[in-house]
Amino acid sequence: MTTQTLGERIRAARQAAGLSQEKLAERLGLTRQAVTKWETGQSAPSTENLLRLAEVLGVPVTALLGEEASGPPLAGQPVRILSFREFVQLLWGNLRAALIILADWVLVYLAGRLVCANPYETSLIGFLFDDWSKYYLFGWLIRGGLFRFVMVVSVSATLFLGAWRFAAVSLVISALAIPIGEVLGPNPANAPYGHGHDGWLIWICLNLVAFVSGIVLERMAKKGVRLRSKKGAVWAAATAFACITVTVLILLTRPVMTGS
């Protein structure tokens, strides 16, 4: 008996559920082309999409992977495991998304270097890695390793958990928080104490908002909520409101200059 491929099992489960490729793609928040590629073996769903597929189609994940749905295998029957190709295909979706997220972080870094780096730096190595910065916040983030830390967290979440939505939210808010913190951060009242800039606090707090917002978005996606839906619009508005509120609170609660 010929063993079915992952794509063939997905097609069979879809047809058994009475769904067209378009309808299945709509419930997953994806394109029909993505479903077609899965069924024809051109690509494989990520771990997250595989779990969502099983939920939408009403079958256990083990059924899609070609394993017994319940109970131990029959005597003399080998346990079905993924082929190397299928395993690589499952990982490739996460790896590709992680590479895209990493490339976007690199672009943000290069943009920051282009704006903030020493204009008299002549060497490429100095331009890319010199700690000097004519602006406070970006240089502080690079020297302190916080920019690198958030980048690693978002890329790792995409690679190992398939949480590319979480990573995208983190990337966008982190990038926007740099100019926001630079413009709104200067605080002369703290200068006598050796600390006249609150941009670091704005950046950190906005990143905390991004982390929470990204987790919420991932949970919404697992329930089939699309970003362009009404719930997606509410999520976007709530995220923007939280970012604005946090920034305003920091500005309102910090000390001000007093007369001598």
C-alpha atoms as one frame of an Amber mdcrd trajectory, in Angstrom:
protein
   0.000   0.000   0.000   1.340   3.416  -1.008   1.976   5.781   1.899   0.241
   9.126   1.506   2.312  12.289   1.587   1.566  15.134   3.979  -0.042  17.093
   1.136  -2.290  14.204   0.172  -3.446  13.803   3.763  -4.250  17.515   3.974
  -6.260  17.311   0.728  -8.148  14.238   1.915  -8.994  15.845   5.270 -10.124
  19.038   3.517 -12.396  17.147   1.134 -13.786  15.062   3.989 -14.649  18.307
   5.805 -16.447  19.580   2.677 -14.217  22.618   2.295 -12.791  24.103  -0.869
  -9.220  25.381  -0.935 -10.571  28.944  -0.916 -12.772  28.315   2.128  -9.992
  26.583   4.045  -7.570  29.391   3.240 -10.126  31.958   4.420 -10.567  30.216
   7.770  -6.789  30.054   8.216  -6.308  33.693   7.205  -4.064  32.640   4.315
  -4.180  32.621   0.516  -5.517  29.773  -1.621  -2.059  29.490  -3.182  -0.616
  28.542   0.212  -3.082  25.677   0.575  -2.410  24.565  -3.009   1.338  24.431
  -2.346   0.786  22.324   0.772  -1.409  19.830  -1.059   0.944  19.530  -4.041
   4.020  19.135  -1.849   5.689  22.374  -3.003   5.860  23.532   0.614   4.694
  22.412   4.042   2.731  24.249   6.741   4.603  25.616   9.711   4.057  23.994
  13.084   1.546  26.713  13.983  -0.362  26.338  10.703  -0.369  22.551  11.084
  -2.062  22.889  14.464  -4.592  25.339  13.038  -5.221  23.015  10.084  -6.042
  20.160  12.434  -8.402  22.396  14.415 -10.241  23.730  11.351 -10.502  20.320
   9.665 -11.579  18.619  12.880  -8.883  15.957  12.849  -5.980  15.233  15.219
  -2.569  16.462  14.176  -1.363  12.853  14.203  -3.803  12.087  11.385  -2.258
  14.792   9.202   1.211  13.505  10.042   0.225   9.953   9.114   0.259   8.542
  12.639  -2.464   6.607  14.436  -5.017   8.953  15.987  -5.143   7.017  19.251
  -3.829   3.885  20.856  -0.545   2.069  20.309   0.421   0.728  16.883  -0.572
  -2.849  16.054   1.929  -5.580  16.742   4.492  -5.833  13.997   3.464  -2.457
  12.541   6.222   0.186  12.618   5.536   3.601  14.106   5.011   6.178  11.355
   7.525   9.023  11.548   8.045  11.997   9.291  10.413  11.580   6.410  13.445
  13.835   6.317  11.881  15.801   3.478   8.637  16.354   5.377  10.566  17.365
   8.483  12.604  19.892   6.509   9.443  21.236   4.874   7.843  21.752   8.287
  10.872  23.669   9.511  11.312  25.632   6.306   8.192  27.741   6.872   9.469
  28.939  10.247  13.019  29.365   8.969  11.916  31.455   6.019   9.792  33.717
   8.235  12.672  34.026  10.731  15.054  35.065   7.942  12.597  37.725   6.789
  12.239  39.075  10.331  16.040  39.065  10.751  16.511  40.911   7.451  14.013
  43.570   8.584  15.887  44.014  11.873  19.139  44.422   9.939  17.501  47.092
   7.757  16.357  48.977  10.876  19.884  48.737  12.271  21.471  50.001   9.036
  18.961  52.861   8.858  19.877  53.804  12.417  23.581  53.666  11.610  23.034
  55.783   8.520  21.241  58.471  10.532  23.209  58.295  13.778  26.752  57.198
  12.905  29.773  59.471  12.896  29.619  61.407   9.596  33.444  61.476   9.487
  33.808  57.714   9.802  35.581  56.484   6.676  35.863  52.731   7.223  33.000
  50.315   6.601  33.778  48.424   9.827  33.643  51.654  11.808  30.359  52.623
  10.175  28.759  49.278  10.978  30.087  48.630  14.471  31.479  51.809  16.040
  29.741  52.593  19.352  29.833  56.327  18.744  26.496  57.955  17.900  25.520
  61.575  17.449  22.092  60.747  18.918  21.525  59.495  22.444  19.003  56.694
  22.253  20.226  54.602  19.320  23.802  54.614  20.615  22.598  53.630  24.089
  20.544  50.744  22.705  23.519  49.426  20.721  26.079  49.822  23.519  23.772
  48.265  26.116  22.831  45.343  23.870  19.072  45.968  24.224  18.534  46.358
  20.488  20.319  43.044  19.933  18.365  41.356  22.752  14.923  42.281  21.379
  16.033  41.264  17.889  17.153  37.832  19.105  13.897  37.306  21.025  11.714
  38.121  18.016  13.756  36.034  15.565  13.868  33.096  17.994  10.103  33.280
  18.573   9.587  33.052  14.823  12.075  30.232  14.276  11.129  27.960  17.163
   7.471  28.855  17.760   6.331  30.138  14.380   5.227  33.352  16.140   6.013
  35.690  13.255   3.109  38.005  14.114   4.558  38.548  17.584   7.951  39.239
  15.989   6.481  41.675  13.449   4.707  43.688  16.161   7.922  43.794  18.203
   9.918  44.924  15.164   7.546  47.710  14.131   7.046  49.168  17.614  10.753
  48.888  18.487  11.698  50.745  15.310   9.105  53.487  15.878  10.063  53.814
  19.555  13.589  54.942  18.627  12.641  58.308  17.019   9.793  58.759  19.525
  12.172  58.296  22.456  14.812  60.506  20.835  12.410  63.394  20.222  10.436
  63.202  23.485  13.182  61.896  25.760  15.345  64.917  26.643  14.757  65.880
  30.279  16.954  68.733  31.583  15.574  68.280  35.104  17.626  65.108  35.504
  20.784  66.529  33.994  22.270  67.532  37.398  22.076  63.863  38.387  23.973
  62.758  35.293  20.875  61.551  33.521  19.107  64.040  31.278  17.309  61.766
  28.839  14.230  59.553  29.339  14.238  58.069  25.858  15.429  54.748  27.257
  12.330  54.508  29.485   9.995  55.308  26.608  11.666  52.687  24.403  11.552
  49.962  27.064   7.916  50.618  27.991   6.793  50.652  24.365   8.568  47.328
  23.871   6.687  45.874  26.832   3.470  46.996  25.140   4.700  45.346  21.929
   5.364  42.045  23.702   1.880  41.921  25.242   0.224  43.067  22.008   2.150
  40.485  19.976   1.088  37.650  22.292  -2.546  38.751  22.022  -2.285  38.845
  18.221  -0.858  35.321  18.138  -3.739  34.023  20.274  -6.240  35.783  18.009
  -4.644  34.205  14.929  -4.908  30.716  16.448  -8.642  31.319  16.847  -8.901
  32.277  13.186  -9.306  36.026  13.736  -7.977  37.964  10.758  -6.172  41.281
  11.152  -8.529  42.958   8.690 -11.595  41.931  10.677 -13.427  44.065  13.238
 -11.583  42.318  16.077  -8.307  42.964  14.273  -9.131  46.661  14.036  -9.940
  46.720  17.759  -6.578  45.077  18.494  -4.719  47.648  16.371  -6.559  50.562
  17.996  -5.908  49.167  21.485  -2.205  48.752  20.716  -1.903  52.313  19.409
  -3.841  53.644  22.412  -1.598  51.743  24.835   1.560  53.109  23.170   0.268
  56.682  23.292  -0.946  56.331  26.895   2.356  54.907  28.124   4.331  57.683
  26.420   2.080  60.431  27.787   2.248  59.023  31.325   6.044  58.997  31.206
   6.091  62.621  30.043   3.560  63.730  32.668   5.175  61.991  35.641   8.817
  62.901  35.136  10.356  65.804  37.129  10.522  69.294  35.671  13.055  72.085
  36.044  12.594  74.342  39.067  14.015  77.764  39.726  17.159  78.166  41.837
